[in-house]
Amino acid sequence: MRRNFTLALSALMAVSIAATTATAAYAQRGPGGDQGGGDDQAAKKKKRDEEWNQPKAPLQQLRNAGPCPFVKVLYDASRYVEFKDGKESASQAGFTGEIQSLASGCAYKSDEPIKIRVEALFQLGRGPQAEGDKHVYRYWVAVTERNQAVIAKEYFDLPVTFPAGQDRVYATETIEQITIPRADAKVSGGNFEVLIGFDVTPEMAAFNRDGKRFRVQAGQVQPGTSTKQ
């Protein structure tokens, strides 16, 4: 499924993003910094990636004029957990979801726009109180000035069907291209962030913010099974 849209922003900025469904994802967080370029920075980045065992980003092979924007999950919106009657327990859970990992890459040079590609891996669950085997999850992608205001934000629907007898599935969403025009060559990708999160209620955000979590059926013994090794 392919989705395309364009957002008109201020005189110096316009952001366009295209999203499709993909089949794989890897965890990565882009490098930081304000401005950069040259062989020294490339060598330092390569050494850092090797030390931290960073996987290769989709667009890493392209030479950039500077660092890529940070791409990360907003903690308060990283998980989606429905509770029946607001009771926070595994037995009262409905549909659930978690953004498991991100992969990203960018490309730009001279004063050209920054082009970013992002892949997000979702783990989606169906708790005891979930009704039916279908659910439409909603998530958003936002571009911000680093640690400042949101420049652009767009929402996507992620429809999921749970196979018979299964209470969880995985889905990978690919944001094919996020384009950030730059006022001039001095504007680095390090000035921007790309944030991703579920469209959550205030109660869900508070649940995430407090660090609460559980695994459905964790520690339970199913009929006909044994815990003995």
PDB file of C-alpha atoms in Angstrom:
ATOM      1  CA  MET A   1       0.000   0.000   0.000  1.00  0.00           C
ATOM      2  CA  ARG A   2       1.447   3.366  -1.020  1.00  0.00           C
ATOM      3  CA  ARG A   3       0.579   6.725   0.503  1.00  0.00           C
ATOM      4  CA  ASN A   4       1.779  10.085  -0.760  1.00  0.00           C
ATOM      5  CA  PHE A   5       1.302  13.593   0.577  1.00  0.00           C
ATOM      6  CA  THR A   6       2.946  17.000   0.569  1.00  0.00           C
ATOM      7  CA  LEU A   7       2.921  19.532   3.395  1.00  0.00           C
ATOM      8  CA  ALA A   8       3.354  23.255   2.742  1.00  0.00           C
ATOM      9  CA  LEU A   9       5.235  25.043   5.505  1.00  0.00           C
ATOM     10  CA  SER A  10       6.963  28.400   6.062  1.00  0.00           C
ATOM     11  CA  ALA A  11       8.805  30.383   3.405  1.00  0.00           C
ATOM     12  CA  LEU A  12      12.070  28.552   4.043  1.00  0.00           C
ATOM     13  CA  MET A  13      10.702  25.069   4.652  1.00  0.00           C
ATOM     14  CA  ALA A  14       8.484  22.467   2.995  1.00  0.00           C
ATOM     15  CA  VAL A  15       8.356  18.803   3.882  1.00  0.00           C
ATOM     16  CA  SER A  16       7.084  15.958   1.732  1.00  0.00           C
ATOM     17  CA  ILE A  17       6.810  12.348   2.839  1.00  0.00           C
ATOM     18  CA  ALA A  18       5.766   9.167   1.037  1.00  0.00           C
ATOM     19  CA  ALA A  19       4.997   5.978   2.942  1.00  0.00           C
ATOM     20  CA  THR A  20       4.733   2.353   1.839  1.00  0.00           C
ATOM     21  CA  THR A  21       4.637  -1.035   3.489  1.00  0.00           C
ATOM     22  CA  ALA A  22       7.941  -2.945   3.589  1.00  0.00           C
ATOM     23  CA  THR A  23       9.106  -6.347   4.863  1.00  0.00           C
ATOM     24  CA  ALA A  24      12.132  -5.809   7.122  1.00  0.00           C
ATOM     25  CA  ALA A  25      13.542  -3.360   9.680  1.00  0.00           C
ATOM     26  CA  TYR A  26      16.736  -2.761  11.640  1.00  0.00           C
ATOM     27  CA  ALA A  27      17.522  -0.597  14.679  1.00  0.00           C
ATOM     28  CA  GLN A  28      19.510   2.572  14.136  1.00  0.00           C
ATOM     29  CA  ARG A  29      19.771   6.046  15.544  1.00  0.00           C
ATOM     30  CA  GLY A  30      21.387   8.654  13.315  1.00  0.00           C
ATOM     31  CA  PRO A  31      24.551  10.495  14.291  1.00  0.00           C
ATOM     32  CA  GLY A  32      24.385  13.919  15.930  1.00  0.00           C
ATOM     33  CA  GLY A  33      26.243  17.170  15.443  1.00  0.00           C
ATOM     34  CA  ASP A  34      25.522  20.608  14.080  1.00  0.00           C
ATOM     35  CA  GLN A  35      27.512  20.768  10.889  1.00  0.00           C
ATOM     36  CA  GLY A  36      30.033  18.446   9.319  1.00  0.00           C
ATOM     37  CA  GLY A  37      31.649  16.976   6.264  1.00  0.00           C
ATOM     38  CA  GLY A  38      35.011  15.846   4.973  1.00  0.00           C
ATOM     39  CA  ASP A  39      37.121  12.769   5.348  1.00  0.00           C
ATOM     40  CA  ASP A  40      37.825  13.237   9.087  1.00  0.00           C
ATOM     41  CA  GLN A  41      34.147  13.183   9.968  1.00  0.00           C
ATOM     42  CA  ALA A  42      33.489  10.195   7.699  1.00  0.00           C
ATOM     43  CA  ALA A  43      36.360   8.298   9.323  1.00  0.00           C
ATOM     44  CA  LYS A  44      35.122   9.111  12.819  1.00  0.00           C
ATOM     45  CA  LYS A  45      31.597   8.040  11.933  1.00  0.00           C
ATOM     46  CA  LYS A  46      32.835   4.762  10.443  1.00  0.00           C
ATOM     47  CA  LYS A  47      34.894   4.034  13.571  1.00  0.00           C
ATOM     48  CA  ARG A  48      31.951   4.879  15.840  1.00  0.00           C
ATOM     49  CA  ASP A  49      29.573   2.676  13.862  1.00  0.00           C
ATOM     50  CA  GLU A  50      32.030  -0.218  14.013  1.00  0.00           C
ATOM     51  CA  GLU A  51      32.486   0.189  17.768  1.00  0.00           C
ATOM     52  CA  TRP A  52      28.730   0.237  18.373  1.00  0.00           C
ATOM     53  CA  ASN A  53      27.998  -2.434  15.751  1.00  0.00           C
ATOM     54  CA  GLN A  54      25.627  -0.106  13.937  1.00  0.00           C
ATOM     55  CA  PRO A  55      23.774  -1.723  10.995  1.00  0.00           C
ATOM     56  CA  LYS A  56      24.039  -0.095   7.605  1.00  0.00           C
ATOM     57  CA  ALA A  57      21.300   2.415   6.831  1.00  0.00           C
ATOM     58  CA  PRO A  58      19.373   2.186   3.539  1.00  0.00           C
ATOM     59  CA  LEU A  59      21.037   5.328   2.114  1.00  0.00           C
ATOM     60  CA  GLN A  60      24.363   5.164   3.925  1.00  0.00           C
ATOM     61  CA  GLN A  61      26.306   4.550   0.734  1.00  0.00           C
ATOM     62  CA  LEU A  62      25.532   8.094  -0.486  1.00  0.00           C
ATOM     63  CA  ARG A  63      27.955  10.852   0.492  1.00  0.00           C
ATOM     64  CA  ASN A  64      26.419  13.589   2.618  1.00  0.00           C
ATOM     65  CA  ALA A  65      27.428  17.204   3.146  1.00  0.00           C
ATOM     66  CA  GLY A  66      26.897  16.658   6.890  1.00  0.00           C
ATOM     67  CA  PRO A  67      25.206  14.468   9.500  1.00  0.00           C
ATOM     68  CA  CYS A  68      21.733  13.002   9.078  1.00  0.00           C
ATOM     69  CA  PRO A  69      18.797  14.207  11.191  1.00  0.00           C
ATOM     70  CA  PHE A  70      18.117  12.225  14.340  1.00  0.00           C
ATOM     71  CA  VAL A  71      15.377   9.623  13.774  1.00  0.00           C
ATOM     72  CA  LYS A  72      13.787   8.230  16.934  1.00  0.00           C
ATOM     73  CA  VAL A  73      10.609   7.068  18.648  1.00  0.00           C
ATOM     74  CA  LEU A  74       8.898   9.468  21.063  1.00  0.00           C
ATOM     75  CA  TYR A  75       8.897   7.581  24.374  1.00  0.00           C
ATOM     76  CA  ASP A  76       5.412   8.689  25.477  1.00  0.00           C
ATOM     77  CA  ALA A  77       3.984   7.350  22.207  1.00  0.00           C
ATOM     78  CA  SER A  78       6.190   4.274  21.768  1.00  0.00           C
ATOM     79  CA  ARG A  79       3.510   1.836  22.935  1.00  0.00           C
ATOM     80  CA  TYR A  80      -0.234   1.507  22.402  1.00  0.00           C
ATOM     81  CA  VAL A  81      -2.169  -0.303  25.151  1.00  0.00           C
ATOM     82  CA  GLU A  82      -5.959  -0.405  25.440  1.00  0.00           C
ATOM     83  CA  PHE A  83      -7.536  -1.244  28.809  1.00  0.00           C
ATOM     84  CA  LYS A  84     -11.166  -2.159  29.381  1.00  0.00           C
ATOM     85  CA  ASP A  85     -12.806   0.250  31.839  1.00  0.00           C
ATOM     86  CA  GLY A  86      -9.400   1.855  32.436  1.00  0.00           C
ATOM     87  CA  LYS A  87      -8.177  -1.070  34.567  1.00  0.00           C
ATOM     88  CA  GLU A  88      -4.428  -1.473  34.087  1.00  0.00           C
ATOM     89  CA  SER A  89      -3.953  -5.243  34.147  1.00  0.00           C
ATOM     90  CA  ALA A  90      -3.057  -7.924  31.616  1.00  0.00           C
ATOM     91  CA  SER A  91      -6.499  -9.497  31.947  1.00  0.00           C
ATOM     92  CA  GLN A  92      -8.151  -6.196  30.923  1.00  0.00           C
ATOM     93  CA  ALA A  93      -5.919  -5.491  27.911  1.00  0.00           C
ATOM     94  CA  GLY A  94      -7.423  -5.034  24.475  1.00  0.00           C
ATOM     95  CA  PHE A  95      -5.342  -4.288  21.399  1.00  0.00           C
ATOM     96  CA  THR A  96      -1.705  -3.416  22.043  1.00  0.00           C
ATOM     97  CA  GLY A  97       1.276  -2.292  20.006  1.00  0.00           C
ATOM     98  CA  GLU A  98       4.932  -1.350  20.334  1.00  0.00           C
ATOM     99  CA  ILE A  99       7.441   0.242  17.966  1.00  0.00           C
ATOM    100  CA  GLN A 100      10.265  -2.274  18.171  1.00  0.00           C
ATOM    101  CA  SER A 101      12.997  -0.675  16.068  1.00  0.00           C
ATOM    102  CA  LEU A 102      13.884   1.924  13.447  1.00  0.00           C
ATOM    103  CA  ALA A 103      16.263   2.031  10.493  1.00  0.00           C
ATOM    104  CA  SER A 104      17.071   5.237   8.658  1.00  0.00           C
ATOM    105  CA  GLY A 105      19.346   6.817   6.091  1.00  0.00           C
ATOM    106  CA  CYS A 106      19.696  10.217   4.448  1.00  0.00           C
ATOM    107  CA  ALA A 107      21.370  11.874   1.469  1.00  0.00           C
ATOM    108  CA  TYR A 108      22.224  15.510   0.660  1.00  0.00           C
ATOM    109  CA  LYS A 109      25.064  17.630  -0.690  1.00  0.00           C
ATOM    110  CA  SER A 110      25.819  21.277  -1.387  1.00  0.00           C
ATOM    111  CA  ASP A 111      22.578  23.218  -0.754  1.00  0.00           C
ATOM    112  CA  GLU A 112      20.297  20.398  -1.919  1.00  0.00           C
ATOM    113  CA  PRO A 113      17.341  19.238   0.232  1.00  0.00           C
ATOM    114  CA  ILE A 114      17.869  16.488   2.797  1.00  0.00           C
ATOM    115  CA  LYS A 115      16.177  13.249   1.718  1.00  0.00           C
ATOM    116  CA  ILE A 116      15.455  10.713   4.453  1.00  0.00           C
ATOM    117  CA  ARG A 117      14.176   7.131   4.328  1.00  0.00           C
ATOM    118  CA  VAL A 118      12.837   5.432   7.458  1.00  0.00           C
ATOM    119  CA  GLU A 119      11.717   1.877   8.250  1.00  0.00           C
ATOM    120  CA  ALA A 120       9.757   1.130  11.444  1.00  0.00           C
ATOM    121  CA  LEU A 121       9.076  -2.331  12.861  1.00  0.00           C
ATOM    122  CA  PHE A 122       5.810  -2.677  14.800  1.00  0.00           C
ATOM    123  CA  GLN A 123       4.854  -5.523  17.150  1.00  0.00           C
ATOM    124  CA  LEU A 124       1.063  -5.618  17.481  1.00  0.00           C
ATOM    125  CA  GLY A 125      -0.938  -7.620  20.004  1.00  0.00           C
ATOM    126  CA  ARG A 126      -4.447  -8.792  20.738  1.00  0.00           C
ATOM    127  CA  GLY A 127      -5.237  -9.010  24.460  1.00  0.00           C
ATOM    128  CA  PRO A 128      -8.040 -10.870  26.273  1.00  0.00           C
ATOM    129  CA  GLN A 129     -10.472  -7.956  25.944  1.00  0.00           C
ATOM    130  CA  ALA A 130      -9.857  -7.270  22.246  1.00  0.00           C
ATOM    131  CA  GLU A 131     -12.998  -7.602  20.146  1.00  0.00           C
ATOM    132  CA  GLY A 132     -12.618  -9.222  16.736  1.00  0.00           C
ATOM    133  CA  ASP A 133      -9.504 -10.127  14.788  1.00  0.00           C
ATOM    134  CA  LYS A 134      -9.046  -6.792  12.973  1.00  0.00           C
ATOM    135  CA  HIS A 135      -7.806  -3.471  14.228  1.00  0.00           C
ATOM    136  CA  VAL A 136      -6.601  -0.233  12.661  1.00  0.00           C
ATOM    137  CA  TYR A 137      -3.632   1.269  14.489  1.00  0.00           C
ATOM    138  CA  ARG A 138      -2.814   4.912  13.892  1.00  0.00           C
ATOM    139  CA  TYR A 139       0.678   6.374  14.038  1.00  0.00           C
ATOM    140  CA  TRP A 140       2.315   9.658  13.106  1.00  0.00           C
ATOM    141  CA  VAL A 141       5.579  10.930  11.661  1.00  0.00           C
ATOM    142  CA  ALA A 142       6.808  14.423  12.554  1.00  0.00           C
ATOM    143  CA  VAL A 143       9.732  16.605  11.475  1.00  0.00           C
ATOM    144  CA  THR A 144      11.030  19.053  14.071  1.00  0.00           C
ATOM    145  CA  GLU A 145      13.804  21.526  14.535  1.00  0.00           C
ATOM    146  CA  ARG A 146      16.057  19.701  16.978  1.00  0.00           C
ATOM    147  CA  ASN A 147      14.678  20.021  20.524  1.00  0.00           C
ATOM    148  CA  GLN A 148      12.256  22.670  19.315  1.00  0.00           C
ATOM    149  CA  ALA A 149       8.872  23.029  17.647  1.00  0.00           C
ATOM    150  CA  VAL A 150       7.254  20.629  15.181  1.00  0.00           C
ATOM    151  CA  ILE A 151       7.641  21.748  11.577  1.00  0.00           C
ATOM    152  CA  ALA A 152       5.326  19.158  10.023  1.00  0.00           C
ATOM    153  CA  LYS A 153       3.339  16.144  11.202  1.00  0.00           C
ATOM    154  CA  GLU A 154       1.271  13.564   9.356  1.00  0.00           C
ATOM    155  CA  TYR A 155      -0.825  10.567  10.451  1.00  0.00           C
ATOM    156  CA  PHE A 156      -1.018   7.082   8.915  1.00  0.00           C
ATOM    157  CA  ASP A 157      -3.421   4.180   9.411  1.00  0.00           C
ATOM    158  CA  LEU A 158      -1.984   0.691   9.870  1.00  0.00           C
ATOM    159  CA  PRO A 159      -4.750  -1.956   9.420  1.00  0.00           C
ATOM    160  CA  VAL A 160      -3.943  -5.358  10.911  1.00  0.00           C
ATOM    161  CA  THR A 161      -5.667  -8.746  10.775  1.00  0.00           C
ATOM    162  CA  PHE A 162      -4.678 -11.319  13.389  1.00  0.00           C
ATOM    163  CA  PRO A 163      -4.588 -14.886  12.042  1.00  0.00           C
ATOM    164  CA  ALA A 164      -6.744 -17.449  13.840  1.00  0.00           C
ATOM    165  CA  GLY A 165      -5.127 -18.570  17.063  1.00  0.00           C
ATOM    166  CA  GLN A 166      -2.471 -15.845  17.084  1.00  0.00           C
ATOM    167  CA  ASP A 167      -2.371 -12.933  19.513  1.00  0.00           C
ATOM    168  CA  ARG A 168       0.493 -10.972  17.950  1.00  0.00           C
ATOM    169  CA  VAL A 169       1.829 -10.010  14.549  1.00  0.00           C
ATOM    170  CA  TYR A 170       4.686  -7.900  13.155  1.00  0.00           C
ATOM    171  CA  ALA A 171       4.410  -5.181  10.524  1.00  0.00           C
ATOM    172  CA  THR A 172       7.073  -3.011   8.904  1.00  0.00           C
ATOM    173  CA  GLU A 173       6.214   0.430   7.576  1.00  0.00           C
ATOM    174  CA  THR A 174       8.563   2.253   5.195  1.00  0.00           C
ATOM    175  CA  ILE A 175       8.520   6.029   4.899  1.00  0.00           C
ATOM    176  CA  GLU A 176       9.988   6.175   1.404  1.00  0.00           C
ATOM    177  CA  GLN A 177      11.083   9.795   1.397  1.00  0.00           C
ATOM    178  CA  ILE A 178      11.027  12.728   3.779  1.00  0.00           C
ATOM    179  CA  THR A 179      12.372  15.833   2.043  1.00  0.00           C
ATOM    180  CA  ILE A 180      13.620  18.828   4.028  1.00  0.00           C
ATOM    181  CA  PRO A 181      14.683  21.818   1.891  1.00  0.00           C
ATOM    182  CA  ARG A 182      17.579  23.858   3.287  1.00  0.00           C
ATOM    183  CA  ALA A 183      17.997  27.629   3.187  1.00  0.00           C
ATOM    184  CA  ASP A 184      21.663  27.232   2.186  1.00  0.00           C
ATOM    185  CA  ALA A 185      24.601  24.829   2.351  1.00  0.00           C
ATOM    186  CA  LYS A 186      25.342  25.818   5.959  1.00  0.00           C
ATOM    187  CA  VAL A 187      22.129  24.217   7.226  1.00  0.00           C
ATOM    188  CA  SER A 188      23.061  20.743   8.499  1.00  0.00           C
ATOM    189  CA  GLY A 189      20.861  17.704   8.929  1.00  0.00           C
ATOM    190  CA  GLY A 190      21.863  17.797  12.583  1.00  0.00           C
ATOM    191  CA  ASN A 191      19.474  20.729  13.005  1.00  0.00           C
ATOM    192  CA  PHE A 192      16.446  18.449  12.531  1.00  0.00           C
ATOM    193  CA  GLU A 193      14.768  15.421  14.066  1.00  0.00           C
ATOM    194  CA  VAL A 194      12.268  12.921  12.711  1.00  0.00           C
ATOM    195  CA  LEU A 195       9.980  11.535  15.415  1.00  0.00           C
ATOM    196  CA  ILE A 196       7.600   8.559  15.174  1.00  0.00           C
ATOM    197  CA  GLY A 197       4.884   7.441  17.591  1.00  0.00           C
ATOM    198  CA  PHE A 198       1.451   5.915  18.026  1.00  0.00           C
ATOM    199  CA  ASP A 199      -1.596   8.158  18.161  1.00  0.00           C
ATOM    200  CA  VAL A 200      -2.279   7.608  21.862  1.00  0.00           C
ATOM    201  CA  THR A 201      -4.783   8.939  24.402  1.00  0.00           C
ATOM    202  CA  PRO A 202      -3.574  11.004  27.379  1.00  0.00           C
ATOM    203  CA  GLU A 203      -4.055   7.907  29.556  1.00  0.00           C
ATOM    204  CA  MET A 204      -1.885   5.781  27.235  1.00  0.00           C
ATOM    205  CA  ALA A 205       0.805   8.475  27.198  1.00  0.00           C
ATOM    206  CA  ALA A 206       0.813   8.596  31.022  1.00  0.00           C
ATOM    207  CA  PHE A 207       1.085   4.772  31.159  1.00  0.00           C
ATOM    208  CA  ASN A 208       4.136   4.921  28.888  1.00  0.00           C
ATOM    209  CA  ARG A 209       5.658   7.890  30.681  1.00  0.00           C
ATOM    210  CA  ASP A 210       5.490   6.077  34.016  1.00  0.00           C
ATOM    211  CA  GLY A 211       7.439   3.166  32.543  1.00  0.00           C
ATOM    212  CA  LYS A 212       4.657   0.655  33.139  1.00  0.00           C
ATOM    213  CA  ARG A 213       4.563  -2.447  30.993  1.00  0.00           C
ATOM    214  CA  PHE A 214       3.498  -6.072  30.939  1.00  0.00           C
ATOM    215  CA  ARG A 215       3.501  -9.022  28.622  1.00  0.00           C
ATOM    216  CA  VAL A 216       0.165 -10.647  27.878  1.00  0.00           C
ATOM    217  CA  GLN A 217       0.089 -14.218  29.290  1.00  0.00           C
ATOM    218  CA  ALA A 218       3.593 -13.769  30.750  1.00  0.00           C
ATOM    219  CA  GLY A 219       4.272 -16.451  33.343  1.00  0.00           C
ATOM    220  CA  GLN A 220       1.030 -18.325  32.654  1.00  0.00           C
ATOM    221  CA  VAL A 221       0.930 -22.040  31.873  1.00  0.00           C
ATOM    222  CA  GLN A 222      -1.357 -22.944  28.985  1.00  0.00           C
ATOM    223  CA  PRO A 223      -3.575 -26.061  29.131  1.00  0.00           C
ATOM    224  CA  GLY A 224      -1.721 -29.180  28.004  1.00  0.00           C
ATOM    225  CA  THR A 225       1.757 -27.682  28.535  1.00  0.00           C
ATOM    226  CA  SER A 226       4.403 -28.150  31.194  1.00  0.00           C
ATOM    227  CA  THR A 227       7.082 -25.886  32.634  1.00  0.00           C
ATOM    228  CA  LYS A 228       9.469 -28.822  33.166  1.00  0.00           C
ATOM    229  CA  GLN A 229      12.533 -29.035  30.916  1.00  0.00           C
TER     230      GLN A 229
END
